[in-house]
XYZ file of C-alpha atoms in Angstrom:
152
model
C 107.768 112.226 98.401
C 105.996 110.604 95.427
C 108.106 108.454 93.124
C 107.454 108.803 89.428
C 108.356 105.568 87.710
C 109.731 105.055 84.152
C 108.538 102.302 81.837
C 111.659 100.405 82.854
C 110.636 100.559 86.500
C 107.093 99.362 85.644
C 108.556 96.361 83.890
C 110.866 95.576 86.834
C 107.760 95.245 89.177
C 105.278 94.260 86.582
C 104.317 90.778 88.070
C 103.910 92.170 91.506
C 101.743 95.068 90.144
C 99.565 92.720 88.030
C 98.912 90.533 91.028
C 97.805 93.472 93.016
C 95.792 94.750 90.213
C 93.939 91.381 89.739
C 92.932 91.683 93.475
C 91.755 95.226 93.033
C 89.717 94.257 90.052
C 88.128 91.239 91.872
C 87.143 93.463 94.717
C 85.686 96.294 92.498
C 84.422 94.910 89.254
C 81.206 92.833 89.156
C 81.983 91.156 85.793
C 83.077 87.550 86.015
C 85.326 87.483 83.048
C 88.387 89.371 84.143
C 90.998 87.175 82.433
C 94.198 89.226 81.772
C 92.641 92.499 82.897
C 95.396 93.060 85.410
C 97.925 92.910 82.741
C 95.899 95.095 80.401
C 95.539 97.842 83.178
C 99.326 97.762 83.921
C 100.157 98.037 80.389
C 98.084 101.256 79.993
C 100.506 102.901 82.563
C 103.136 103.102 79.758
C 101.002 105.466 77.758
C 100.305 107.759 80.668
C 104.028 107.819 81.441
C 104.642 108.960 77.921
C 102.232 111.877 78.081
C 103.359 112.821 81.694
C 99.832 112.621 83.019
C 100.436 109.684 85.424
C 101.148 109.845 89.183
C 102.396 106.494 90.430
C 103.353 106.104 94.030
C 104.641 102.968 95.844
C 105.161 101.536 99.112
C 108.067 99.155 99.685
C 109.291 97.363 102.698
C 112.593 95.312 102.528
C 112.193 95.162 98.793
C 108.557 93.845 98.777
C 105.985 95.903 96.921
C 103.421 96.636 99.535
C 101.217 98.617 97.216
C 100.693 101.207 94.670
C 98.060 103.771 93.432
C 98.128 105.262 90.110
C 96.127 108.115 88.564
C 95.937 110.044 85.427
C 94.618 113.400 84.172
C 91.312 113.821 82.484
C 89.972 116.797 80.661
C 86.190 116.629 81.411
C 83.320 118.868 82.154
C 85.327 121.987 81.066
C 88.270 121.394 83.481
C 91.055 119.173 84.568
C 90.652 116.392 86.961
C 92.871 113.695 88.299
C 91.277 110.290 88.210
C 92.682 107.870 90.930
C 92.270 104.747 88.858
C 93.392 101.840 91.001
C 95.054 101.339 94.371
C 96.397 97.897 95.285
C 97.757 96.862 98.599
C 99.384 93.532 99.397
C 96.911 91.407 101.490
C 99.544 91.025 104.226
C 99.853 94.744 104.687
C 96.269 95.893 104.560
C 94.758 97.723 107.566
C 98.018 99.586 108.205
C 97.030 102.939 106.792
C 99.038 102.486 103.560
C 96.086 103.310 101.370
C 95.152 106.406 103.315
C 98.757 107.624 103.064
C 98.939 106.913 99.453
C 95.650 108.799 98.702
C 96.836 111.796 100.668
C 100.159 111.839 98.523
C 98.070 111.518 95.398
C 96.098 114.497 96.419
C 99.225 116.532 97.339
C 100.720 115.864 93.895
C 97.426 116.617 92.309
C 97.419 120.086 93.971
C 101.097 120.787 92.894
C 100.025 120.107 89.278
C 97.333 122.912 89.587
C 94.470 120.450 89.370
C 91.563 121.224 91.702
C 89.426 118.061 91.357
C 90.342 114.533 92.192
C 87.985 111.671 91.549
C 87.729 107.949 92.210
C 85.349 105.288 91.219
C 84.591 102.407 93.507
C 81.690 100.144 94.194
C 79.484 100.637 97.138
C 80.050 96.847 97.862
C 83.745 97.567 98.490
C 82.880 99.225 101.812
C 86.567 99.655 102.787
C 87.389 101.626 99.671
C 84.130 103.542 99.639
C 84.432 104.704 103.274
C 88.049 105.352 103.027
C 87.569 107.899 100.236
C 84.620 109.490 102.129
C 86.859 109.772 105.264
C 89.323 111.929 103.256
C 86.611 114.219 101.889
C 85.321 112.654 98.745
C 81.752 113.055 98.019
C 79.517 110.992 95.771
C 79.068 112.718 92.444
C 77.462 110.206 90.118
C 75.980 106.712 90.360
C 76.925 104.178 87.697
C 74.072 101.912 87.000
C 73.885 98.780 84.854
C 71.252 96.385 83.610
C 72.187 92.895 82.315
C 70.076 91.941 79.415
C 69.231 88.316 78.534
C 69.774 87.291 75.079
C 67.031 84.605 74.437
């Protein structure tokens, strides 16, 4: 059953969550300057707790945080969506189906909230994430493109 965390719970596991978030960002973000971004992302969770739009799950084993996904609700394109923002899993526990189970639980909770669309954004270079989301039924919707401009 999903566990909804309070701000106090986030603070209790903040350092572990930041470490996992830093790994997720490194795997998914092409920018080189990610200084303190894990901390920034984890601090965002507090505002989502306050407006009740967040779903935070966790996986623990013997007191060790194995991983967590979090999502928040968006009002976009004339409807409600649940955006699965980040999923972090401890490197020592990857490949054991933890992410797949957490995504399934996110989707179950999204349905319970009456939301019919879930979305995720990942890079095609992160083939594990890209393929995992496709394996549970996600389809490509849009392609995010970028162009880096030189400043002469």
